[in-house]
Amino acid sequence: MNRDLVFSSTEGNCHIAKIALETMLPDQEIYFLVIDVWGCILNYEEQFKDPQKPTRMFLPTLALVIILCSLKVRQFNFLPYLSDISLNHRI
């Protein structure tokens, strides 16, 4: 185990090192993994909430990048130039 690892999920799909958390200091841009790990924690905590409340799912930042890129491709009509790239993600 890496001694700089601060958090790791039991599934192993979310982990973060101390240096990434240091981006939460004032005047720093927060590293995307900080947001992704926070989403993993919130998703885990969802299983313990009151079943009467609405279910939520927190997506990783990559999901937003895929959506935004897909919208830009459609907005600027880049599709003719992307013949080698498969756009399987639909919105």
Coordinates of C-alpha atoms in Angstrom, one line a residue:
M1 CA 0.0 0.0 0.0
N2 CA 1.2 3.4 -0.9
R3 CA 2.0 5.4 2.3
D4 CA 0.7 8.6 0.7
L5 CA -2.7 7.1 0.0
V6 CA -5.3 8.8 2.1
F7 CA -8.5 7.1 0.9
S8 CA -9.3 3.9 -1.0
S9 CA -12.7 2.3 -1.4
T10 CA -13.3 -1.3 -0.6
E11 CA -14.1 -1.9 -4.3
G12 CA -10.8 -0.3 -5.3
N13 CA -12.4 2.0 -7.9
C14 CA -11.8 5.2 -5.9
H15 CA -8.6 6.2 -4.3
I16 CA -6.7 9.4 -3.7
A17 CA -3.3 10.5 -2.5
K18 CA -2.4 13.2 0.0
I19 CA -0.9 15.4 -2.7
A20 CA -4.3 15.6 -4.6
L21 CA -6.1 16.7 -1.4
E22 CA -3.6 19.5 -1.0
T23 CA -5.3 21.2 -4.0
M24 CA -8.1 22.1 -1.7
L25 CA -5.8 24.7 -0.1
P26 CA -6.7 28.4 -0.8
D27 CA -5.8 29.8 -4.2
Q28 CA -5.5 26.3 -5.7
E29 CA -7.5 24.6 -8.4
I30 CA -9.1 21.5 -7.0
Y31 CA -7.8 18.3 -8.7
F32 CA -10.6 16.3 -10.4
L33 CA -9.9 13.2 -8.4
V34 CA -10.9 15.0 -5.2
I35 CA -14.4 15.6 -6.8
D36 CA -14.5 12.0 -8.0
V37 CA -13.6 10.5 -4.6
W38 CA -16.2 12.7 -2.9
G39 CA -18.8 11.4 -5.4
C40 CA -17.8 7.8 -4.5
I41 CA -18.2 8.6 -0.8
L42 CA -21.6 10.2 -1.4
N43 CA -22.7 7.2 -3.6
Y44 CA -21.7 4.8 -0.8
E45 CA -23.6 6.9 1.8
E46 CA -26.8 6.7 -0.4
Q47 CA -27.4 3.1 0.7
F48 CA -27.9 4.3 4.3
K49 CA -30.4 7.0 3.6
D50 CA -34.2 6.9 4.3
P51 CA -35.8 4.7 1.6
Q52 CA -38.6 7.3 1.3
K53 CA -36.2 9.9 0.0
P54 CA -35.3 10.1 -3.7
T55 CA -32.3 8.1 -4.9
R56 CA -29.3 10.0 -6.1
M57 CA -26.2 9.0 -8.1
F58 CA -23.1 11.1 -8.2
L59 CA -21.2 10.7 -11.5
P60 CA -17.4 11.0 -12.0
T61 CA -16.1 14.2 -13.7
L62 CA -15.3 12.2 -16.8
A63 CA -19.1 11.8 -17.4
L64 CA -19.4 15.6 -17.6
V65 CA -16.5 15.8 -20.0
I66 CA -18.1 13.2 -22.3
I67 CA -21.4 15.1 -22.3
L68 CA -19.8 18.5 -22.9
C69 CA -17.6 17.2 -25.7
S70 CA -20.6 15.5 -27.3
L71 CA -22.6 18.7 -27.2
K72 CA -19.7 20.7 -28.7
V73 CA -19.3 18.2 -31.5
R74 CA -23.0 18.6 -32.3
Q75 CA -23.0 22.4 -31.9
F76 CA -20.1 23.0 -34.2
N77 CA -20.9 20.2 -36.6
F78 CA -17.5 18.4 -36.2
L79 CA -18.9 15.1 -37.1
P80 CA -17.6 15.1 -40.7
Y81 CA -14.1 15.6 -39.3
L82 CA -14.4 12.8 -36.8
S83 CA -14.7 9.8 -39.1
D84 CA -12.1 7.8 -37.1
I85 CA -13.7 8.4 -33.7
S86 CA -16.7 6.5 -32.5
L87 CA -19.3 8.6 -30.7
N88 CA -21.3 5.8 -29.0
H89 CA -22.3 8.1 -26.1
R90 CA -25.8 9.4 -26.6
I91 CA -27.5 12.1 -24.6

